[in-house]
PDB file of C-alpha atoms in Angstrom:
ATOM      1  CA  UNK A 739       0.000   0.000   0.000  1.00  0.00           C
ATOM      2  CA  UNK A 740       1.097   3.537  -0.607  1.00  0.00           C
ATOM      3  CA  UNK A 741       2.702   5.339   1.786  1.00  0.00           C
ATOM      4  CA  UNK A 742       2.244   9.289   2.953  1.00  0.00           C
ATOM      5  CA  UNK A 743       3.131  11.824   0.122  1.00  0.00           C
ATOM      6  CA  UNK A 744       4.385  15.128   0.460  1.00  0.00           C
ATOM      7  CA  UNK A 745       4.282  17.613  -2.334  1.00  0.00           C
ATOM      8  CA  UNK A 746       6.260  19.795  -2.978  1.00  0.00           C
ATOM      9  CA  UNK A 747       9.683  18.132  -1.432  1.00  0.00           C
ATOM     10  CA  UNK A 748      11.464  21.479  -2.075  1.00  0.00           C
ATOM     11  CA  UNK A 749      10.445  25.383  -1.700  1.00  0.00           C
ATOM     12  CA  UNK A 750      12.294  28.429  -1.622  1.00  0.00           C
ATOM     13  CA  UNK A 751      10.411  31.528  -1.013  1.00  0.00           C
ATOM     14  CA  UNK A 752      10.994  35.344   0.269  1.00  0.00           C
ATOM     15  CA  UNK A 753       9.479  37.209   3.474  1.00  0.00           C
ATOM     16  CA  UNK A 754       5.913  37.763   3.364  1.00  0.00           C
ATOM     17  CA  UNK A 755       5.134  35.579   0.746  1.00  0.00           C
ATOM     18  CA  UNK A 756       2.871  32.578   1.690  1.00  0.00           C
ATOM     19  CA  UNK A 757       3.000  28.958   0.822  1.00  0.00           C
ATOM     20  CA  UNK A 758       0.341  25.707   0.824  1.00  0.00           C
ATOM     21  CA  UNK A 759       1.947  22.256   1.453  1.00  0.00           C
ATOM     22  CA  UNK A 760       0.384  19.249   0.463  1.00  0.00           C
ATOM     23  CA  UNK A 761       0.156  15.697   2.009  1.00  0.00           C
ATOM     24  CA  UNK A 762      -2.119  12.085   1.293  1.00  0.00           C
ATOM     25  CA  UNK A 763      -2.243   9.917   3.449  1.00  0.00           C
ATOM     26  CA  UNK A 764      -2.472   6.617   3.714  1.00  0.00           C
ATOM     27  CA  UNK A 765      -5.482   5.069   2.183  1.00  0.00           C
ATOM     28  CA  UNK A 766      -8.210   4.287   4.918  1.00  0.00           C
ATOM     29  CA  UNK A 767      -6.527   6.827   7.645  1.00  0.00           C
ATOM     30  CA  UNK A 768      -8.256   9.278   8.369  1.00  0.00           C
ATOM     31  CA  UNK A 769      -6.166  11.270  11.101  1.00  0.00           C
ATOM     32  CA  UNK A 770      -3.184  14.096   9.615  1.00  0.00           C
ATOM     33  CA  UNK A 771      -0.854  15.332  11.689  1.00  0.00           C
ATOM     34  CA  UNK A 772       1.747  18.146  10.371  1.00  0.00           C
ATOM     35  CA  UNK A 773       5.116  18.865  12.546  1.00  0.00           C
ATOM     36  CA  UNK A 774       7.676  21.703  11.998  1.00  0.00           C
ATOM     37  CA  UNK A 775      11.741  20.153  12.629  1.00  0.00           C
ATOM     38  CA  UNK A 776      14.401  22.655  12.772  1.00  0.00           C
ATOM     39  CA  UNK A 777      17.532  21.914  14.606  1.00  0.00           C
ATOM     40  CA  UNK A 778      16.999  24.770  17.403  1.00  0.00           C
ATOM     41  CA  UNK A 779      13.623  23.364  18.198  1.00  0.00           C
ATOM     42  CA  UNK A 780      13.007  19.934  16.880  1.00  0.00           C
ATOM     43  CA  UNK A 781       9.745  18.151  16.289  1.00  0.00           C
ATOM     44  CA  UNK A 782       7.058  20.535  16.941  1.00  0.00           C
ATOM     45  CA  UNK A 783       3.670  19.513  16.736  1.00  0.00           C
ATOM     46  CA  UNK A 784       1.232  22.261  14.853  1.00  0.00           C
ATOM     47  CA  UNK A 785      -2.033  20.302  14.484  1.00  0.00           C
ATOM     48  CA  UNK A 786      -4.293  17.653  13.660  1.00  0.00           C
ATOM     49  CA  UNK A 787      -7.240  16.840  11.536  1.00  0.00           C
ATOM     50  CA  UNK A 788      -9.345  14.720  11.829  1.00  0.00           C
ATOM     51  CA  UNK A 789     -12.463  13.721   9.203  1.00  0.00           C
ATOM     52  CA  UNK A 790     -12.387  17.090   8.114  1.00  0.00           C
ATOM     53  CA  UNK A 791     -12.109  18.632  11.428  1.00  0.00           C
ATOM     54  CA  UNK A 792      -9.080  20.417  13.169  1.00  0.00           C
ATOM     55  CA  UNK A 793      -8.644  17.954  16.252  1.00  0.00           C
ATOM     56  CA  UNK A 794      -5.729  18.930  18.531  1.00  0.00           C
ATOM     57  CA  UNK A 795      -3.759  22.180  17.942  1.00  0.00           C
ATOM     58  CA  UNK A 796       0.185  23.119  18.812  1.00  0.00           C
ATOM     59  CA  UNK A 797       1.483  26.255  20.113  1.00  0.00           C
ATOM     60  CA  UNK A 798       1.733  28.038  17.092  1.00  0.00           C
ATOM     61  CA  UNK A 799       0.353  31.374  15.701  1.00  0.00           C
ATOM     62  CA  UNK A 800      -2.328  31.995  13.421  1.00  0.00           C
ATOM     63  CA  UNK A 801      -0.649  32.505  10.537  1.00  0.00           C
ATOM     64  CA  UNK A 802      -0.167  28.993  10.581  1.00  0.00           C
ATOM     65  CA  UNK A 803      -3.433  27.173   9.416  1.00  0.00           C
ATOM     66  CA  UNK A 804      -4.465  23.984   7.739  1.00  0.00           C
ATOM     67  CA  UNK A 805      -7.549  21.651   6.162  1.00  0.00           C
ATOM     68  CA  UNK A 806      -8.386  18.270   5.316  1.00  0.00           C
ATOM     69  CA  UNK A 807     -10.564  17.414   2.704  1.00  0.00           C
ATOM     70  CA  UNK A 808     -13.222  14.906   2.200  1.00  0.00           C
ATOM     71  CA  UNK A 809     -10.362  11.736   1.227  1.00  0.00           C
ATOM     72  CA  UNK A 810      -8.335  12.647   3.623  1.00  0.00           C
ATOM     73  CA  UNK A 811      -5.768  14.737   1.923  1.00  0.00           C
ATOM     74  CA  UNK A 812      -5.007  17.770   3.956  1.00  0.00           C
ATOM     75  CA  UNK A 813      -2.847  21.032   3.240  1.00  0.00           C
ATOM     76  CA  UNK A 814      -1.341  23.176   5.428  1.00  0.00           C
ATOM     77  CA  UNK A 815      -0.850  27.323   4.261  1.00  0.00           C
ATOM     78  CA  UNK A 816       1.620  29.467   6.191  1.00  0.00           C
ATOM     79  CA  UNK A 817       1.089  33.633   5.108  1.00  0.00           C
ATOM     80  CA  UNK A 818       3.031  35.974   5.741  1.00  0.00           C
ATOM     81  CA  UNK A 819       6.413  34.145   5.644  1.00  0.00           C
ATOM     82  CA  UNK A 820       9.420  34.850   8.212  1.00  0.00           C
ATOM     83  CA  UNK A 821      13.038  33.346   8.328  1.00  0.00           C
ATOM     84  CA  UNK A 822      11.876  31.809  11.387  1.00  0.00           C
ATOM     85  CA  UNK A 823       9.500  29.884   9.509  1.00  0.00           C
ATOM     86  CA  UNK A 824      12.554  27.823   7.354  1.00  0.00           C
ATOM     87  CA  UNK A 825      12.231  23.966   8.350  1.00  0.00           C
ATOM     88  CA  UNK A 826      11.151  20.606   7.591  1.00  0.00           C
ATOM     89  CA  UNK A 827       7.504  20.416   7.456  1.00  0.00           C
ATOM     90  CA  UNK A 828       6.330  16.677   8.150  1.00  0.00           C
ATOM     91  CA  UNK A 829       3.079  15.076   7.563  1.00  0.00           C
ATOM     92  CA  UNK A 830       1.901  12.007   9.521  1.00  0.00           C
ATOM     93  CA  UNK A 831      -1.069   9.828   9.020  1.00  0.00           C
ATOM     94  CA  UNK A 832      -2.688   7.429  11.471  1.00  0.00           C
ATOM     95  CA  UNK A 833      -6.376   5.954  11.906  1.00  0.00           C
ATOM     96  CA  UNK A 834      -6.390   8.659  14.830  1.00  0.00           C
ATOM     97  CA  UNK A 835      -9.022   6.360  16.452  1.00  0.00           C
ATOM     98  CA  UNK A 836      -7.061   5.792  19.606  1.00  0.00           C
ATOM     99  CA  UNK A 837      -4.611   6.883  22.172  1.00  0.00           C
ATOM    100  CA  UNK A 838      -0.986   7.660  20.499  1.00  0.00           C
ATOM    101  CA  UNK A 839      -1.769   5.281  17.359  1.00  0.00           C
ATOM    102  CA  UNK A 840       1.238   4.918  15.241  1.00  0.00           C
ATOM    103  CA  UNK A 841       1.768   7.644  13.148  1.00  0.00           C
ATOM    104  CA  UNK A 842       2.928   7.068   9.293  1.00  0.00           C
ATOM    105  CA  UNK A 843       5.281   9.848   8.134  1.00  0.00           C
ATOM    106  CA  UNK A 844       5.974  11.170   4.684  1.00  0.00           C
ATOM    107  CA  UNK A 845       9.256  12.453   3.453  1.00  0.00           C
ATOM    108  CA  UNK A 846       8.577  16.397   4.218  1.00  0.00           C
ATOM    109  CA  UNK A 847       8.844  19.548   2.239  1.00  0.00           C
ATOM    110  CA  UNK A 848      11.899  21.296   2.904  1.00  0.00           C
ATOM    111  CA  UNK A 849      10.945  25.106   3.380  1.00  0.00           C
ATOM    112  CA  UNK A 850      13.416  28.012   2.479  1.00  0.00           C
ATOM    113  CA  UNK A 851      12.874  31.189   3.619  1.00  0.00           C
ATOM    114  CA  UNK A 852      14.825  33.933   2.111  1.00  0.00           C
TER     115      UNK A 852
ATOM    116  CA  UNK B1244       6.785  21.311  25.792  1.00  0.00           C
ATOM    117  CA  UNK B1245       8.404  17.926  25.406  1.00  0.00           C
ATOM    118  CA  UNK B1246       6.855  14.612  27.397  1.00  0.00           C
ATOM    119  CA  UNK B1247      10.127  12.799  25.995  1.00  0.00           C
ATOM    120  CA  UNK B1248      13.627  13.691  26.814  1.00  0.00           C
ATOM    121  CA  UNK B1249      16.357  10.971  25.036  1.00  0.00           C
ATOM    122  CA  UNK B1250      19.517  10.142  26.441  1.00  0.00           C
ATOM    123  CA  UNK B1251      22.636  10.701  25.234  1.00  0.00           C
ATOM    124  CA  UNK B1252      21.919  13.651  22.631  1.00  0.00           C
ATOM    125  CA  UNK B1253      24.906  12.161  20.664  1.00  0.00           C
ATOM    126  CA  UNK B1254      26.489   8.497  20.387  1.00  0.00           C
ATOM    127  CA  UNK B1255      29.179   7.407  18.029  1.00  0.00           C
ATOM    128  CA  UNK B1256      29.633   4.030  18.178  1.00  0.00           C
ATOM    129  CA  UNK B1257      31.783   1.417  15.968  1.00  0.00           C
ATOM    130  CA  UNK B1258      29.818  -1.279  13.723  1.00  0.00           C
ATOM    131  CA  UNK B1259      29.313  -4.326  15.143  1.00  0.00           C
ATOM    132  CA  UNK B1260      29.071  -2.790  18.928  1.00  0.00           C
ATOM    133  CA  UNK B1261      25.283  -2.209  20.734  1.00  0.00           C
ATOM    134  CA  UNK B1262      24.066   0.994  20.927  1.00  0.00           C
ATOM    135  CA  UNK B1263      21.921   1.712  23.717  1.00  0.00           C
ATOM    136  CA  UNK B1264      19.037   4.866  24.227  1.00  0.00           C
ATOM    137  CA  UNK B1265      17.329   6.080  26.532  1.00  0.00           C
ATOM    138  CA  UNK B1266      14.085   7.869  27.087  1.00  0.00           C
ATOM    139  CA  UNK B1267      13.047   9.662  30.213  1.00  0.00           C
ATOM    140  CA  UNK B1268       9.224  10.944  30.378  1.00  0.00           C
ATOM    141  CA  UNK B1269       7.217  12.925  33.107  1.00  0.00           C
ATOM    142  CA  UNK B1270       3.328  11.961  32.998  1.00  0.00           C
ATOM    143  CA  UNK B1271       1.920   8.293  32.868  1.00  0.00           C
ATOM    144  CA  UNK B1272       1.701   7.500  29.611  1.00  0.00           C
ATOM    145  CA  UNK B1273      -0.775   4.359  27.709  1.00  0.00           C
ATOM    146  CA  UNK B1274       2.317   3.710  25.203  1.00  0.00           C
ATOM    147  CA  UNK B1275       5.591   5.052  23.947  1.00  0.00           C
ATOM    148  CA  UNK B1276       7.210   4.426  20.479  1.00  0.00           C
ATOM    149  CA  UNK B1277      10.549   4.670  19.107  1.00  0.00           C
ATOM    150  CA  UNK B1278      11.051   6.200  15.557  1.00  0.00           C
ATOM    151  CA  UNK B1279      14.165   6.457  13.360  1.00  0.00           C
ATOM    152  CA  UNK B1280      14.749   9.397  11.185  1.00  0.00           C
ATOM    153  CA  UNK B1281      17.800   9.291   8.238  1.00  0.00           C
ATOM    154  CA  UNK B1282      19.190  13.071   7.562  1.00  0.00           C
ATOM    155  CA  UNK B1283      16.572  15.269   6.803  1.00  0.00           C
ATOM    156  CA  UNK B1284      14.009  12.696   5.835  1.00  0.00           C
ATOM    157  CA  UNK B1285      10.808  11.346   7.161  1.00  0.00           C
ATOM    158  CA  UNK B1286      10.644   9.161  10.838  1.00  0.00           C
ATOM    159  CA  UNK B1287      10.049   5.827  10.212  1.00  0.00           C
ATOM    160  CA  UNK B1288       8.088   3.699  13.302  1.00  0.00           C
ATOM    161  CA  UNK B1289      10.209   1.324  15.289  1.00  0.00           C
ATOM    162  CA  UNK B1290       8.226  -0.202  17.494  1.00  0.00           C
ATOM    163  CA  UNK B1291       5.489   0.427  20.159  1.00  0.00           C
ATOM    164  CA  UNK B1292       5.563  -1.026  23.845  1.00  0.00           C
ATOM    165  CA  UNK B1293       2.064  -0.543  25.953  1.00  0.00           C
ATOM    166  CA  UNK B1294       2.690   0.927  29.896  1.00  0.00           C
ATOM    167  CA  UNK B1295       1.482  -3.085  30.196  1.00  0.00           C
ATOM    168  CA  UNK B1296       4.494  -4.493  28.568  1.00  0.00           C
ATOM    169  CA  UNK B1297       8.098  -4.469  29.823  1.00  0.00           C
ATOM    170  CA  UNK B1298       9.793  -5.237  27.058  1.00  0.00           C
ATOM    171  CA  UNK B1299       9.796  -6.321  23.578  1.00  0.00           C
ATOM    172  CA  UNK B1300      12.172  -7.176  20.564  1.00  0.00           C
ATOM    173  CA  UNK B1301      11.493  -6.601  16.918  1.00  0.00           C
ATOM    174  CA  UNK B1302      14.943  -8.209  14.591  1.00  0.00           C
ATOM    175  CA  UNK B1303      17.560  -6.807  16.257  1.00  0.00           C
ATOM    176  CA  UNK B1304      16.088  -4.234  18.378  1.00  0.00           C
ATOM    177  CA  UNK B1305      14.556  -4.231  21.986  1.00  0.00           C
ATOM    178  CA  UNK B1306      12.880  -1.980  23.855  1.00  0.00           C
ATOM    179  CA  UNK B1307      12.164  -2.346  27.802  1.00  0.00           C
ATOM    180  CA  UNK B1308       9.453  -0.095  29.509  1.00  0.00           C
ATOM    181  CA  UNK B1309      10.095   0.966  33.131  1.00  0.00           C
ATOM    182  CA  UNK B1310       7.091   2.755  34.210  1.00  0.00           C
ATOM    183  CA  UNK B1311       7.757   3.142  37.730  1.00  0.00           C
ATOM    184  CA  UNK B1312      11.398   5.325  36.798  1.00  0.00           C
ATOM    185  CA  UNK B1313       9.116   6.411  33.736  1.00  0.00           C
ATOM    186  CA  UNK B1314      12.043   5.269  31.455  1.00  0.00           C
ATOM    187  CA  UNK B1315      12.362   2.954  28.506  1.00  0.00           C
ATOM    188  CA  UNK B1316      15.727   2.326  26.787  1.00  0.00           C
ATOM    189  CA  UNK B1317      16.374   1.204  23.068  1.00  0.00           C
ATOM    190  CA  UNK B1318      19.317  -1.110  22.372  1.00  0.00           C
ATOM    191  CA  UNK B1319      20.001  -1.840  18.626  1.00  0.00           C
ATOM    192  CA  UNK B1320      22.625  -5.272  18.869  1.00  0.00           C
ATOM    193  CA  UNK B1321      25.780  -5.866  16.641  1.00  0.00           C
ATOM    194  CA  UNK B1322      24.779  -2.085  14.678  1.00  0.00           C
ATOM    195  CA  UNK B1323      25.830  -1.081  10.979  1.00  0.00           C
ATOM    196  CA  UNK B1324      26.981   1.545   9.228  1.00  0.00           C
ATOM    197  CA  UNK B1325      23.083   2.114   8.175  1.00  0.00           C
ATOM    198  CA  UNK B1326      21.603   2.248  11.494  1.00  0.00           C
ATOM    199  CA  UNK B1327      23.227   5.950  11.249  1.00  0.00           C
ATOM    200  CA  UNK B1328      20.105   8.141  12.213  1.00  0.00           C
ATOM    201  CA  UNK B1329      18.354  10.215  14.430  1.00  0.00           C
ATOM    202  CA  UNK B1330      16.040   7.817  17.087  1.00  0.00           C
ATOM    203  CA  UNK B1331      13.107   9.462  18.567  1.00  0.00           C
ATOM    204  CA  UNK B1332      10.738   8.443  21.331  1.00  0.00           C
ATOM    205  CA  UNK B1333       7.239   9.553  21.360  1.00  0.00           C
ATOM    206  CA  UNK B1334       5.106   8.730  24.326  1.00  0.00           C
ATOM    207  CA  UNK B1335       1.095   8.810  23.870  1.00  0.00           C
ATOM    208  CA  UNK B1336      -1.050  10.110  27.151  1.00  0.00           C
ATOM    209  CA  UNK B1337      -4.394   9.570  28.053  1.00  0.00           C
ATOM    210  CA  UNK B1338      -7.291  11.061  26.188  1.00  0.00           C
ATOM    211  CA  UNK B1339      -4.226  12.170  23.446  1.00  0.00           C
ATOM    212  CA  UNK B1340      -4.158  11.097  19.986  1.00  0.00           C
ATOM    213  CA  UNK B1341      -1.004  12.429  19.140  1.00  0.00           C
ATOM    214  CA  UNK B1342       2.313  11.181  20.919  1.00  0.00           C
ATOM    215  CA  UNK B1343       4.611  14.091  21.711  1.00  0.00           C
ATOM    216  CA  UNK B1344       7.972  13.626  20.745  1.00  0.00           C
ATOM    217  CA  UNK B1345      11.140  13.822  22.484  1.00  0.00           C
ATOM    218  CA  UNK B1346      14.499  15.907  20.813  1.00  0.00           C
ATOM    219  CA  UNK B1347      15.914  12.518  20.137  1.00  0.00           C
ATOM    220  CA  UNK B1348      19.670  11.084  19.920  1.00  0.00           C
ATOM    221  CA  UNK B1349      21.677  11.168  17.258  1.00  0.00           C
ATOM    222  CA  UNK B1350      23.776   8.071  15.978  1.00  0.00           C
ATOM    223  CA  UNK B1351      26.425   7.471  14.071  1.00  0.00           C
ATOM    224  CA  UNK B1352      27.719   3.725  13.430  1.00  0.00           C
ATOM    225  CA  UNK B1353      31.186   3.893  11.906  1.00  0.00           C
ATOM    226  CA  UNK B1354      32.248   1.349   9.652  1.00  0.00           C
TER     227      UNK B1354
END
């Protein structure tokens, strides 16, 4: 079975500028989780969706925001872009029906900020 | 913040030699998993252990569960040159579908 997809792998973008990440899941999961990894902070959580709905929310501000759609596939938008903001953005996908299921990562998109 | 703080942040090791990790965590937890992640790339699940189970061994890994030091350790037996990764563990709460990850340990297996 296919595994979690990430598109695009690579982005470079400037200040202020906004992006949208892609990710599909796993066929039949229904739970997407995105994470931010940079090497000053690690893996931070930013949220989770769940059939269609945002589930559990990280510590993150708004400009951060996502969606899931109706099979599953969800996309996550960051506006106004900082340097900051440069990291590996992870997807996960799980059946989210109970406590700390495994979660099924993709290969990221690597995010440059210039 | 973290639930999951591993032990050593760095371990260079020689192939053919153990490596062991450990994992130190605050709250009671249902479960904790151990991920691997290669340079830059996705994690990749390990293996899960339930706050039931004390230990368990998938090929040549084993993980033990000590829930009254709320530790668990990760030994990977005679390592290679590709076990070279980041390890992570993630421990999962009650009432929380996500586990929260720890900043994991870096190792590198020298050939």
């Amino acid at each position: 079975k296919a595994g979690v997809t990430q598109t695009p792998r690579y982005l470079i973008k400037t200040r202020g500028q906004q992006v949208t990440l892609s990710c599909s899941p796993i066929s039949g999961h229904r739970s997407v989780s995105w994470y931010q990894q940079t090497p000053g902070q690690g893996l931070q959580f930013l949220f989770e969706y769940f059939s269609e709905t945002q589930r559990n929310k990280g510590n993150f501000p708004g400009r951060f925001s996502g969606r899931q759609f109706s099979n599953s596939r969800s996309e996550m938008n960051v506006s106004t872009l900082e340097l900051g903001d440069s990291a590996l953005y992870l997807c996960a996908s799980s059946f989210g029906i109970r406590d700390g299921d495994t979660q099924y990562f993709g290969p990221g998109t690597r995010l440059t900020v210039l | 913040s973290q639930q999951g703080e591993e032990d050593p942040q760095a371990l260079s090791i020689q192939e053919g030699e153990n490596a062991t990790m450990n994992c130190s965590y605050k709250t009671s937890i249902n479960n904790l998993q151990w991920y691997r992640q290669n340079s830059g790339r996705g994690l990749v699940h390990l293996i899960l252990i339930r706050s039931n189970e004390r230990e368990k061994h998938s090929g040549r890994l084993r993980v033990t569960l000590d829930t009254s030091k709320k530790s668990s350790s990760l030994l990977i037996t005679a390592s290679r040159a590709a076990d070279t990764a980041s390890y992570f563990c993630a421990t999962a709460s009650g009432g929380s579908y996500i586990p929260t990850f720890g900043r994991g340990t870096s190792l590198i297996v020298h050939p």
